[in-house]
């Protein structure tokens, strides 16, 4: 302590003390640092070595500082959660590993099953190929057996006679001409197609004498006729027009006969010739009076008994409307049934019976016998007594107020102008027609004109005189449209007329309207009727009616369309077995030669005669109500046909009895591509579907990049000439089935609804069968008809936006129904469905059939259609009233009938069969 103090106080010296002090401080710091380093480095190492050595001791319970076990470590509070997570993850990993092993095992088993299925498919393909071969061999064997057991028939070779061949030997008496001895059948084989050659009137000597209107009308209708040919060498029939002549031209019989015999194809006796003399006036001269016509047929409106050859010559209607079409707006309606006058008659008798008989005897000396009693005086007295009795309002006038029209002897001359006579007939329930007093006058132009005018305005003709030959009498059932009463029963006429019921009157009036429209009204109808009568007599089938050629629009098909489970699900309806065959067309009968024989057979009462005016359709349907077909006012007469020519397609209730039959969907669309594609996709997998015809009604073609769905059947896209709703009902040649499902492009129908509707139609093939129903109603304040779409317990129409109908009606709608109706549809772009309902009800006199739907008819998300326009219903009101004027009456019929499935809404146990199963 003393030394230290001394040094500090500078004991040796001040300079030495300072250096020693620094040196000592430096040594202390170095030692201190070294000591700390030793402590911090070596002490942990030694401690670690020591602790490790202790942990290696044999006593496990003396391990103090070594790593602890998991459960001991988890006793620490802050790591408990981590321990639980680790344990959970470990368990999940173990479970996933177990599942992975299980899935691998299942995959291995499925791979084995796949291999087994592939082998089964290959075996099934081999079996299918063998079955196809067996079927092909069976069909071949069947054809061989049929060929062995049936004679081989081929069409006969047509042998034309020489031009100068006189044909059959001449009959002993000219009046004895009939088809068997005056007609050359060799020129008209069954396969000839009935070619007709018409002489050019301008090339004939007397052609310049013909009435210009008659000649022009005749030439126009001949050019448009399907049977007319320009090759005279192959012709079956030769037609020549000889009248009516212009006034005051009078052609002497000898001169006319000479010109007839000089015709290039007359062949000495005129066989297979038809001489037509059309009259426009009531006093048309009988040009062929005292003219030897040889074996040529004569068709005119005036015949004497000595001149007329029954079954050979033809009594035709006068040509009143030469170059004009009937105006339907001027034709009175057929209702009310009773009119102001019960019956009317206006006429004046110019010459007595006895003087006329003396003149008639000069025609042929063989006319013998005393003249019969003249009933005209008794008729006048009886009719005047009825008029004076005031029991019914009648109008009879036996003296014309003005100069009567010229007429033949003993004939009652017409009074007044045609317009005045029509106005009186519009007020008449019946129209009296008194035949000429001369019994040798079979028919006269005056009587034919009275008959024409009565039928035109709906006055039921009452013909006094049963000896008269009415136009086309051997083919038409005149008792369904007129009353023919013998003159001695004139005193009973009043009682007879009052005894007829209103329904009978309406039926006769409707039948008379049909006869007038079809056989009398125009030059075309008269010429067609003459040819049809001759063709039917010689038993040649009618030519097939033309079909509308479909101009296809090329389109690309995309991927296969999916099936909407809501559309394809049948729900709780089990409709029995379903046809899954490829597209199968209905049988076609383009040349059904049996119809000329079997058509004489009728399974109903009071059937009309076998008179076929128009060409027949390829399917040849015959309505079950054909007894009323002519009487229902149709403009088209069905032509025999069907299986064996008996019209089975319409007469039999087919139902499920026909194993193979399909239908064609016709869908009208206009520039709604997305809606159209959706509608087509919903048809995927639809049973019984043959093909889909899409009528593209827009002048703008579909988009080139548009992909059309593949629905398993052909889709034909047809381009139309113009935008018209009438295109919906054109008889396209691509429609190869009898059944047509007309459907809008925005209609939603389930597959089971369509299947059920099709099966209902198969049992009611002559009717419209569909889903949305509508009805008509009478508006009392406005005295007109209304179209009504409200829900009701009755209906009279089924909209063709979702309806089945026969293709036969497509021909009627497009080619036979009055053109005025189609023009109305084009004008309003509306009402085509109403027009089709009018047509079918008019023909069948039956209402349509509504089938049950599930309220899914309209597409909920589709663009707005034309039917949502406010003017839509106003136009439909107008259409109904216009159609009534055209038809002359309201053809629609009410019904409360709806068709449901047999087990519709029937609760059945799940283990019971819901529908009859076919074996």
CSV table of C-alpha atoms in Angstrom, one decimal, residues 9 15 315 345 373 419-420 570 585 677 775 812 854 863:
chain,number,residue,atom,x,y,z
A,9,UNK,CA,3.0,10.3,-5.6
A,15,UNK,CA,8.1,10.4,-15.6
A,315,UNK,CA,-125.3,-32.1,-120.8
A,345,UNK,CA,-141.1,-18.1,-110.4
A,373,UNK,CA,-151.2,-33.8,-121.8
A,419,UNK,CA,-129.1,-8.8,-112.1
A,420,UNK,CA,-132.9,-8.4,-111.5
A,570,UNK,CA,-92.6,-38.6,-70.1
A,585,UNK,CA,-92.0,-42.7,-95.7
A,677,UNK,CA,-82.0,-23.6,-83.1
A,775,UNK,CA,-113.4,-20.6,-80.4
A,812,UNK,CA,-106.7,-28.5,-100.6
A,854,UNK,CA,-98.9,-29.3,-69.7
A,863,UNK,CA,-88.8,-12.7,-78.6
